[in-house]
Short mmCIF file of N, CA and C in Angstrom, two decimals:
data_model
loop_
_atom_site.label_atom_id
_atom_site.label_comp_id
_atom_site.label_asym_id
_atom_site.label_seq_id
_atom_site.Cartn_x
_atom_site.Cartn_y
_atom_site.Cartn_z
N MET A 1 -4.52 38.64 8.00
CA MET A 1 -3.24 38.09 8.23
C MET A 1 -2.26 38.15 7.03
N ASN A 2 -1.00 38.62 7.36
CA ASN A 2 -0.10 38.77 6.25
C ASN A 2 0.72 37.40 5.90
N LEU A 3 1.31 37.22 4.84
CA LEU A 3 1.96 36.09 4.30
C LEU A 3 2.79 35.34 5.30
N ASP A 4 3.66 36.13 6.03
CA ASP A 4 4.54 35.75 7.11
C ASP A 4 3.92 35.13 8.10
N ASN A 5 2.74 35.51 8.56
CA ASN A 5 2.00 34.88 9.75
C ASN A 5 1.25 33.59 9.24
N ILE A 6 0.73 33.68 8.11
CA ILE A 6 0.17 32.41 7.46
C ILE A 6 1.30 31.29 7.31
N ARG A 7 2.41 31.79 6.77
CA ARG A 7 3.56 30.67 6.81
C ARG A 7 3.79 29.96 8.13
N LYS A 8 3.79 30.97 9.12
CA LYS A 8 4.17 30.52 10.42
C LYS A 8 2.99 29.47 10.98
N GLU A 9 1.74 29.81 10.60
CA GLU A 9 0.73 28.86 10.94
C GLU A 9 0.79 27.60 10.12
N ILE A 10 1.22 27.65 8.83
CA ILE A 10 1.40 26.49 8.13
C ILE A 10 2.43 25.54 8.80
N ASP A 11 3.64 26.18 9.06
CA ASP A 11 4.72 25.43 9.79
C ASP A 11 4.27 24.84 11.18
N GLU A 12 3.25 25.41 11.92
CA GLU A 12 3.00 24.81 13.19
C GLU A 12 2.04 23.64 12.74
N THR A 13 1.15 23.90 11.89
CA THR A 13 0.17 22.85 11.37
C THR A 13 0.93 21.61 11.05
N ASP A 14 2.18 21.81 10.13
CA ASP A 14 2.96 20.88 9.53
C ASP A 14 3.63 20.01 10.84
N LYS A 15 4.04 20.76 11.83
CA LYS A 15 4.58 19.95 12.98
C LYS A 15 3.66 19.01 13.79
N GLU A 16 2.36 19.64 13.80
CA GLU A 16 1.22 18.91 14.47
C GLU A 16 0.95 17.61 13.62
N MET A 17 1.06 17.85 12.23
CA MET A 17 0.71 16.67 11.28
C MET A 17 1.85 15.69 11.35
N PHE A 18 2.99 16.07 11.61
CA PHE A 18 4.26 15.08 11.79
C PHE A 18 3.88 14.39 12.90
N LYS A 19 3.44 14.82 14.05
CA LYS A 19 3.36 14.11 15.21
C LYS A 19 2.07 13.06 14.93
N LEU A 20 1.18 13.51 14.19
CA LEU A 20 0.02 12.47 14.01
C LEU A 20 0.44 11.63 12.96
N PHE A 21 1.34 12.00 12.04
CA PHE A 21 1.76 10.98 11.14
C PHE A 21 2.63 9.82 11.81
N GLU A 22 3.52 10.30 12.84
CA GLU A 22 4.38 9.28 13.45
C GLU A 22 3.52 8.40 14.26
N ARG A 23 2.37 8.95 14.95
CA ARG A 23 1.36 8.13 15.58
C ARG A 23 0.82 7.13 14.82
N ARG A 24 0.32 7.53 13.49
CA ARG A 24 -0.26 6.68 12.73
C ARG A 24 0.61 5.73 12.26
N MET A 25 1.76 5.74 11.96
CA MET A 25 2.74 5.00 11.29
C MET A 25 3.14 3.92 12.44
N LYS A 26 3.18 4.30 13.69
CA LYS A 26 3.31 3.54 15.02
C LYS A 26 2.16 2.57 14.87
N LEU A 27 1.04 2.93 14.76
CA LEU A 27 -0.24 2.07 14.91
C LEU A 27 -0.20 1.17 13.80
N ALA A 28 0.15 1.51 12.40
CA ALA A 28 0.33 0.72 11.35
C ALA A 28 1.37 -0.41 11.50
N GLY A 29 2.32 0.09 12.31
CA GLY A 29 3.32 -1.13 12.55
C GLY A 29 2.74 -2.20 13.45
N GLU A 30 1.82 -1.70 14.41
CA GLU A 30 0.98 -2.67 15.36
C GLU A 30 0.10 -3.46 14.50
N VAL A 31 -0.53 -2.87 13.64
CA VAL A 31 -1.36 -3.63 12.59
C VAL A 31 -0.70 -4.73 11.92
N ALA A 32 0.48 -4.38 11.34
CA ALA A 32 1.36 -5.36 10.72
C ALA A 32 1.74 -6.43 11.57
N ALA A 33 2.07 -6.14 12.58
CA ALA A 33 2.56 -7.02 13.75
C ALA A 33 1.25 -8.11 13.99
N SER A 34 0.23 -7.51 14.12
CA SER A 34 -0.98 -8.22 14.35
C SER A 34 -1.39 -9.24 13.33
N LYS A 35 -1.23 -8.89 12.07
CA LYS A 35 -1.60 -9.55 10.78
C LYS A 35 -0.47 -10.56 10.50
N LEU A 36 0.81 -10.19 10.94
CA LEU A 36 1.73 -11.27 10.96
C LEU A 36 1.47 -12.43 11.67
N GLU A 37 0.91 -12.24 12.94
CA GLU A 37 0.59 -13.31 13.93
C GLU A 37 -0.54 -14.01 13.32
N THR A 38 -1.60 -13.36 12.80
CA THR A 38 -2.79 -14.03 12.27
C THR A 38 -2.68 -14.48 10.87
N GLY A 39 -1.71 -14.18 10.12
CA GLY A 39 -1.64 -14.45 8.58
C GLY A 39 -2.74 -13.74 7.85
N ASP A 40 -3.20 -12.56 8.37
CA ASP A 40 -4.20 -11.72 7.83
C ASP A 40 -3.53 -11.01 6.63
N CYS A 41 -4.20 -10.40 5.70
CA CYS A 41 -3.65 -9.45 4.59
C CYS A 41 -3.61 -8.16 4.89
N ILE A 42 -2.56 -7.41 4.38
CA ILE A 42 -2.58 -6.20 4.66
C ILE A 42 -3.82 -5.37 3.91
N TYR A 43 -3.81 -5.44 2.67
CA TYR A 43 -4.73 -4.59 1.92
C TYR A 43 -6.19 -5.04 2.06
N LYS A 44 -6.91 -4.08 2.46
CA LYS A 44 -8.39 -4.40 2.68
C LYS A 44 -9.08 -3.16 1.97
N PRO A 45 -9.55 -3.55 0.75
CA PRO A 45 -10.01 -2.41 0.01
C PRO A 45 -11.45 -2.01 0.48
N ASP A 46 -12.12 -2.95 1.15
CA ASP A 46 -13.42 -2.50 1.70
C ASP A 46 -13.29 -1.83 2.89
N ARG A 47 -12.27 -1.85 3.77
CA ARG A 47 -11.85 -1.11 4.91
C ARG A 47 -11.53 0.40 4.42
N GLU A 48 -10.56 0.43 3.38
CA GLU A 48 -10.24 1.76 2.90
C GLU A 48 -11.31 2.49 2.33
N LYS A 49 -12.20 1.77 1.66
CA LYS A 49 -13.31 2.48 1.08
C LYS A 49 -14.19 3.10 2.24
N ALA A 50 -14.51 2.27 3.13
CA ALA A 50 -15.33 2.62 4.15
C ALA A 50 -14.60 4.04 5.06
N VAL A 51 -13.45 3.98 5.18
CA VAL A 51 -12.69 5.01 5.81
C VAL A 51 -12.84 6.25 4.97
N ILE A 52 -12.40 6.17 3.69
CA ILE A 52 -12.66 7.39 2.81
C ILE A 52 -14.06 7.85 2.72
N GLU A 53 -15.06 7.04 2.60
CA GLU A 53 -16.46 7.48 2.51
C GLU A 53 -17.03 8.07 4.02
N ARG A 54 -16.45 7.55 5.07
CA ARG A 54 -16.94 7.99 6.35
C ARG A 54 -16.41 9.45 6.46
N PHE A 55 -15.07 9.67 6.23
CA PHE A 55 -14.60 10.91 6.46
C PHE A 55 -14.79 11.95 5.41
N LYS A 56 -14.88 11.51 4.23
CA LYS A 56 -15.15 12.42 3.09
C LYS A 56 -16.70 13.03 3.17
N SER A 57 -17.53 12.20 3.77
CA SER A 57 -18.89 12.73 3.85
C SER A 57 -18.92 13.93 4.84
N GLY A 58 -18.01 14.24 5.73
CA GLY A 58 -18.10 15.17 6.62
C GLY A 58 -17.22 16.45 6.14
N ALA A 59 -16.50 16.20 5.01
CA ALA A 59 -15.83 17.39 4.45
C ALA A 59 -16.67 18.36 3.76
N PRO A 60 -16.32 19.57 3.64
CA PRO A 60 -17.16 20.47 2.79
C PRO A 60 -16.92 20.09 1.29
N ASP A 61 -17.94 20.30 0.66
CA ASP A 61 -17.93 19.77 -0.86
C ASP A 61 -16.70 20.31 -1.66
N ASN A 62 -16.24 21.46 -1.37
CA ASN A 62 -15.20 21.88 -2.29
C ASN A 62 -13.84 21.30 -1.82
N MET A 63 -13.85 20.41 -0.66
CA MET A 63 -12.70 19.71 -0.17
C MET A 63 -12.81 18.28 -0.34
N LYS A 64 -13.84 17.67 -0.66
CA LYS A 64 -13.99 16.15 -0.76
C LYS A 64 -13.00 15.51 -1.53
N TRP A 65 -12.74 16.00 -2.63
CA TRP A 65 -11.79 15.29 -3.54
C TRP A 65 -10.34 15.36 -2.93
N TYR A 66 -9.90 16.53 -2.39
CA TYR A 66 -8.66 16.73 -1.91
C TYR A 66 -8.52 15.97 -0.55
N TYR A 67 -9.53 15.84 0.14
CA TYR A 67 -9.37 14.92 1.36
C TYR A 67 -9.22 13.33 0.83
N GLU A 68 -10.00 13.10 -0.22
CA GLU A 68 -9.96 11.64 -0.50
C GLU A 68 -8.55 11.43 -1.15
N ALA A 69 -7.80 12.40 -2.05
CA ALA A 69 -6.62 12.11 -2.43
C ALA A 69 -5.48 11.99 -1.32
N PHE A 70 -5.75 12.92 -0.34
CA PHE A 70 -4.88 12.94 0.77
C PHE A 70 -4.90 11.58 1.59
N ILE A 71 -6.12 11.05 1.91
CA ILE A 71 -6.25 10.00 2.72
C ILE A 71 -5.84 8.80 1.92
N ARG A 72 -5.97 8.56 0.64
CA ARG A 72 -5.51 7.46 -0.21
C ARG A 72 -4.01 7.53 -0.04
N LYS A 73 -3.22 8.62 -0.21
CA LYS A 73 -1.78 8.81 -0.22
C LYS A 73 -1.38 8.16 1.19
N VAL A 74 -2.00 8.60 2.21
CA VAL A 74 -1.71 8.23 3.67
C VAL A 74 -1.67 6.74 3.82
N MET A 75 -2.98 6.39 3.17
CA MET A 75 -3.12 4.71 3.41
C MET A 75 -2.18 4.02 2.45
N LEU A 76 -1.70 4.49 1.47
CA LEU A 76 -0.67 3.86 0.49
C LEU A 76 0.60 3.79 1.21
N ILE A 77 1.14 4.71 1.94
CA ILE A 77 2.02 4.87 2.62
C ILE A 77 2.12 3.87 3.88
N SER A 78 0.99 3.84 4.54
CA SER A 78 0.80 2.96 5.60
C SER A 78 0.94 1.48 5.14
N ARG A 79 0.37 1.05 3.96
CA ARG A 79 0.49 -0.22 3.36
C ARG A 79 1.78 -0.68 2.99
N GLU A 80 2.59 0.31 2.53
CA GLU A 80 4.06 0.09 2.24
C GLU A 80 4.99 -0.13 3.32
N TYR A 81 4.51 0.51 4.28
CA TYR A 81 5.36 0.51 5.67
C TYR A 81 4.83 -1.02 6.30
N GLN A 82 3.60 -1.27 6.10
CA GLN A 82 3.33 -2.46 6.80
C GLN A 82 3.88 -3.73 5.88
N TYR A 83 3.76 -3.75 4.77
CA TYR A 83 4.41 -4.66 3.93
C TYR A 83 5.94 -4.70 4.10
N SER A 84 6.59 -3.62 4.34
CA SER A 84 8.02 -3.81 4.67
C SER A 84 8.38 -4.41 6.15
N ILE A 85 7.43 -4.27 7.05
CA ILE A 85 7.66 -4.88 8.27
C ILE A 85 7.59 -6.36 8.10
N ILE A 86 6.35 -6.64 7.39
CA ILE A 86 6.13 -8.13 7.09
C ILE A 86 7.40 -8.68 6.36
N SER A 87 7.77 -8.10 5.47
CA SER A 87 8.81 -8.63 4.68
C SER A 87 10.10 -8.97 5.55
N GLU A 88 10.42 -7.92 6.31
CA GLU A 88 11.74 -8.11 7.15
C GLU A 88 11.38 -9.24 8.16
N SER A 89 10.25 -9.57 8.60
CA SER A 89 10.07 -10.61 9.52
C SER A 89 9.98 -12.00 8.87
N ALA A 90 9.63 -11.99 7.63
CA ALA A 90 9.57 -13.22 6.91
C ALA A 90 10.75 -14.17 7.02
N GLU A 91 10.61 -15.39 7.52
CA GLU A 91 11.69 -16.38 7.60
C GLU A 91 11.32 -17.59 6.70
N ASN A 92 12.37 -18.21 5.89
CA ASN A 92 12.11 -19.23 5.07
C ASN A 92 11.14 -19.03 4.03
N SER A 93 11.00 -17.87 3.56
CA SER A 93 9.81 -17.46 2.53
C SER A 93 10.64 -17.41 1.07
N ILE A 94 9.79 -17.03 0.24
CA ILE A 94 10.07 -16.91 -1.21
C ILE A 94 11.03 -15.80 -1.51
N TYR A 95 11.06 -14.93 -0.66
CA TYR A 95 11.90 -13.81 -1.06
C TYR A 95 13.21 -13.90 -1.29
N GLY A 96 13.80 -13.27 -2.27
CA GLY A 96 15.07 -13.29 -2.64
C GLY A 96 15.34 -11.97 -3.10
N GLU A 97 16.80 -11.69 -3.47
CA GLU A 97 17.12 -10.35 -4.06
C GLU A 97 16.87 -10.63 -5.56
N THR A 98 16.66 -9.51 -6.15
CA THR A 98 16.50 -9.51 -7.58
C THR A 98 17.66 -9.62 -8.45
N ASN A 99 18.81 -9.75 -7.63
CA ASN A 99 20.00 -9.91 -8.25
C ASN A 99 20.32 -8.91 -9.52
N GLY A 100 19.93 -7.80 -9.29
CA GLY A 100 20.20 -6.76 -10.25
C GLY A 100 19.31 -6.92 -11.52
N SER A 101 18.34 -7.91 -11.66
CA SER A 101 17.74 -8.19 -12.77
C SER A 101 16.71 -7.08 -12.95
N SER A 102 16.57 -6.45 -14.06
CA SER A 102 15.51 -5.49 -14.32
C SER A 102 14.20 -5.86 -14.69
N GLU A 103 14.05 -7.37 -14.81
CA GLU A 103 12.64 -7.76 -15.13
C GLU A 103 12.43 -9.18 -14.27
N ILE A 104 11.32 -9.18 -13.74
CA ILE A 104 10.99 -10.46 -12.92
C ILE A 104 9.58 -10.84 -13.22
N THR A 105 9.27 -12.01 -13.19
CA THR A 105 8.00 -12.51 -13.67
C THR A 105 7.46 -13.32 -12.42
N LEU A 106 6.20 -13.05 -12.09
CA LEU A 106 5.49 -13.64 -11.07
C LEU A 106 4.31 -14.57 -11.58
N SER A 107 4.10 -15.79 -11.03
CA SER A 107 2.92 -16.48 -11.53
C SER A 107 2.18 -17.06 -10.14
N PHE A 108 0.94 -16.98 -10.16
CA PHE A 108 0.14 -17.26 -9.00
C PHE A 108 -1.27 -17.55 -9.45
N SER A 109 -1.93 -18.23 -8.50
CA SER A 109 -3.41 -18.38 -8.60
C SER A 109 -4.00 -17.40 -7.50
N TYR A 110 -5.34 -16.86 -7.96
CA TYR A 110 -5.83 -15.93 -7.01
C TYR A 110 -7.19 -16.30 -6.61
N LYS A 111 -7.56 -16.40 -5.29
CA LYS A 111 -8.64 -16.95 -4.80
C LYS A 111 -10.00 -16.15 -4.82
N TYR A 112 -9.90 -14.89 -5.24
CA TYR A 112 -11.13 -14.24 -5.31
C TYR A 112 -11.56 -13.67 -6.67
N GLY A 113 -11.09 -14.35 -7.66
CA GLY A 113 -11.51 -13.77 -9.10
C GLY A 113 -10.35 -12.99 -9.53
N TRP A 114 -10.74 -11.71 -9.99
CA TRP A 114 -9.94 -10.64 -10.51
C TRP A 114 -8.93 -10.11 -9.44
N PRO A 115 -7.72 -10.27 -9.53
CA PRO A 115 -6.82 -9.58 -8.41
C PRO A 115 -6.61 -8.17 -8.32
N ASP A 116 -7.70 -7.37 -8.24
CA ASP A 116 -7.63 -5.89 -8.25
C ASP A 116 -6.76 -5.27 -7.24
N ASN A 117 -6.82 -5.85 -6.12
CA ASN A 117 -5.99 -5.36 -5.02
C ASN A 117 -4.41 -5.48 -5.34
N ILE A 118 -4.17 -6.70 -6.21
CA ILE A 118 -2.80 -6.87 -6.47
C ILE A 118 -2.25 -6.01 -7.45
N VAL A 119 -3.29 -5.63 -8.42
CA VAL A 119 -3.09 -4.73 -9.57
C VAL A 119 -2.73 -3.31 -8.94
N VAL A 120 -3.43 -3.01 -7.87
CA VAL A 120 -3.35 -1.69 -7.19
C VAL A 120 -1.89 -1.62 -6.45
N ALA A 121 -1.63 -2.88 -5.83
CA ALA A 121 -0.45 -2.88 -5.14
C ALA A 121 0.73 -2.82 -6.09
N ILE A 122 0.74 -3.37 -7.29
CA ILE A 122 1.70 -3.27 -8.46
C ILE A 122 2.00 -1.78 -8.73
N GLY A 123 0.82 -1.22 -8.93
CA GLY A 123 0.92 0.30 -9.30
C GLY A 123 1.51 1.11 -8.07
N ASP A 124 1.15 0.64 -6.85
CA ASP A 124 1.90 1.31 -5.70
C ASP A 124 3.41 1.10 -5.67
N THR A 125 4.03 0.12 -6.25
CA THR A 125 5.37 -0.06 -6.44
C THR A 125 6.06 0.76 -7.42
N GLY A 126 5.48 1.18 -8.32
CA GLY A 126 6.13 2.25 -9.47
C GLY A 126 6.73 1.41 -10.49
N ALA A 127 6.51 -0.01 -10.36
CA ALA A 127 7.29 -0.95 -11.61
C ALA A 127 6.55 -0.75 -12.70
N ALA A 128 7.21 -0.94 -13.87
CA ALA A 128 6.47 -1.17 -15.07
C ALA A 128 5.77 -2.59 -15.46
N VAL A 129 4.81 -2.73 -15.72
CA VAL A 129 4.18 -4.01 -16.10
C VAL A 129 4.27 -4.23 -17.56
N THR A 130 5.27 -5.22 -18.07
CA THR A 130 5.59 -5.39 -19.30
C THR A 130 4.65 -6.46 -19.88
N ASP A 131 3.98 -7.42 -19.07
CA ASP A 131 3.21 -8.49 -19.53
C ASP A 131 2.34 -8.91 -18.36
N PHE A 132 0.93 -9.31 -18.86
CA PHE A 132 0.06 -9.61 -17.84
C PHE A 132 -0.87 -10.62 -18.40
N LYS A 133 -0.94 -11.88 -18.00
CA LYS A 133 -1.55 -12.84 -18.74
C LYS A 133 -2.50 -13.62 -17.74
N LYS A 134 -3.55 -14.29 -18.09
CA LYS A 134 -4.29 -15.03 -17.30
C LYS A 134 -4.48 -16.46 -18.18
N ASP A 135 -4.13 -17.54 -17.53
CA ASP A 135 -4.19 -18.90 -18.31
C ASP A 135 -5.09 -19.73 -17.36
N GLY A 136 -6.22 -19.88 -17.47
CA GLY A 136 -7.07 -20.69 -16.49
C GLY A 136 -7.19 -19.73 -15.21
N ASP A 137 -6.70 -20.53 -14.06
CA ASP A 137 -6.70 -19.87 -12.94
C ASP A 137 -5.45 -19.19 -12.53
N ILE A 138 -4.46 -19.21 -13.50
CA ILE A 138 -3.10 -18.78 -13.10
C ILE A 138 -2.66 -17.33 -13.92
N TYR A 139 -2.31 -16.39 -13.08
CA TYR A 139 -2.03 -15.19 -13.58
C TYR A 139 -0.34 -14.90 -13.57
N THR A 140 -0.02 -14.51 -14.63
CA THR A 140 1.38 -14.13 -14.84
C THR A 140 1.59 -12.80 -15.22
N ILE A 141 2.51 -12.20 -14.28
CA ILE A 141 2.71 -10.66 -14.34
C ILE A 141 4.36 -10.66 -14.66
N THR A 142 4.73 -9.85 -15.46
CA THR A 142 6.15 -9.56 -15.69
C THR A 142 6.26 -8.09 -15.46
N LEU A 143 7.24 -7.86 -14.49
CA LEU A 143 7.53 -6.45 -14.05
C LEU A 143 8.81 -6.00 -14.43
N HIS A 144 9.06 -4.77 -14.54
CA HIS A 144 10.28 -4.17 -14.99
C HIS A 144 10.68 -2.98 -13.97
N ASN A 145 11.97 -3.02 -13.51
CA ASN A 145 12.39 -2.06 -12.80
C ASN A 145 11.62 -1.85 -11.36
N ILE A 146 11.65 -2.98 -10.57
CA ILE A 146 11.00 -2.99 -9.42
C ILE A 146 12.13 -2.99 -8.12
N GLU A 147 11.90 -2.16 -7.20
CA GLU A 147 13.06 -2.21 -6.29
C GLU A 147 12.92 -3.41 -5.33
N SER A 148 13.97 -4.06 -4.98
CA SER A 148 14.06 -5.22 -4.09
C SER A 148 12.84 -5.26 -2.70
N GLN A 149 12.89 -4.06 -2.13
CA GLN A 149 12.00 -4.02 -1.01
C GLN A 149 10.51 -3.90 -1.36
N LYS A 150 10.26 -3.30 -2.46
CA LYS A 150 8.97 -3.05 -3.01
C LYS A 150 8.48 -4.47 -3.50
N LEU A 151 9.42 -5.36 -4.15
CA LEU A 151 9.09 -6.55 -4.59
C LEU A 151 9.00 -7.49 -3.31
N LYS A 152 9.57 -7.27 -2.39
CA LYS A 152 9.13 -8.24 -1.15
C LYS A 152 8.02 -7.90 -0.52
N ALA A 153 7.54 -6.54 -0.57
CA ALA A 153 6.19 -6.25 -0.11
C ALA A 153 5.11 -6.67 -1.00
N LEU A 154 5.20 -6.58 -2.46
CA LEU A 154 4.40 -7.24 -3.26
C LEU A 154 4.19 -8.79 -3.07
N LEU A 155 5.33 -9.32 -3.08
CA LEU A 155 5.26 -10.76 -2.80
C LEU A 155 4.43 -11.17 -1.48
N THR A 156 4.67 -10.39 -0.44
CA THR A 156 3.93 -10.59 0.76
C THR A 156 2.44 -10.56 0.53
N LEU A 157 2.02 -9.51 -0.31
CA LEU A 157 0.67 -9.56 -0.46
C LEU A 157 0.10 -10.56 -1.32
N ILE A 158 0.83 -10.84 -2.41
CA ILE A 158 0.40 -12.02 -3.31
C ILE A 158 0.42 -13.31 -2.66
N GLU A 159 1.47 -13.59 -1.68
CA GLU A 159 1.67 -14.69 -0.92
C GLU A 159 0.48 -15.10 -0.12
N CYS A 160 -0.03 -13.83 0.46
CA CYS A 160 -1.06 -13.86 1.47
C CYS A 160 -2.46 -14.25 0.68
N GLU A 161 -2.55 -13.71 -0.42
CA GLU A 161 -3.96 -13.67 -1.15
C GLU A 161 -3.99 -14.63 -2.18
N SER A 162 -3.00 -15.34 -2.52
CA SER A 162 -3.01 -16.44 -3.68
C SER A 162 -3.55 -17.65 -3.15
N ASP A 163 -3.98 -18.56 -4.00
CA ASP A 163 -4.55 -19.95 -3.64
C ASP A 163 -3.52 -20.81 -3.38
N GLY A 164 -2.26 -20.67 -3.68
CA GLY A 164 -1.26 -21.70 -3.72
C GLY A 164 0.22 -20.93 -3.65
N SER A 165 1.07 -21.50 -4.26
CA SER A 165 2.41 -21.03 -4.27
C SER A 165 2.46 -19.83 -5.32
N VAL A 166 3.50 -18.80 -4.95
CA VAL A 166 4.10 -17.86 -5.95
C VAL A 166 5.21 -18.09 -6.48
N TYR A 167 5.20 -18.30 -7.94
CA TYR A 167 6.60 -18.58 -8.75
C TYR A 167 7.09 -17.33 -9.05
N VAL A 168 8.50 -17.18 -8.84
CA VAL A 168 9.25 -15.96 -9.25
C VAL A 168 10.31 -16.53 -10.03
N SER A 169 10.37 -15.78 -11.31
CA SER A 169 11.38 -16.05 -12.27
C SER A 169 12.10 -14.87 -12.85
#
């Protein structure tokens, strides 16, 4: 097969992948709507790990790492989309605009010990963490350069998984 034919097949594959991506995002939106009704959290590390392991086990050895990288990115995009849906639906919540501030501090207590899923979500936002403290049961995180929509998504996660109120300053 020559290069032109290979590229045509890649283009066709990309079209099929786009249709599947649209379908997956529609389903992710339905998951967000369900979780909005039940108050359930978006990020489910055990579920994500199980999905990765289940499908990675069927991949050829030389493709396992690539599959894992691919599916992790798809799940990240799905989480961000779900957080944005929940953020848009939230009424009378703690969300506000960042008012152009380049730094914001979040304080919360966490009900499961170390907030590894929140740390992952912070990494997903692309914000820079300039301070991270734990005093007793209270975590205080200072972020730099976080977009308003990504902050709303992060707050949704923290609000869902914290023991009490989330304080923003």
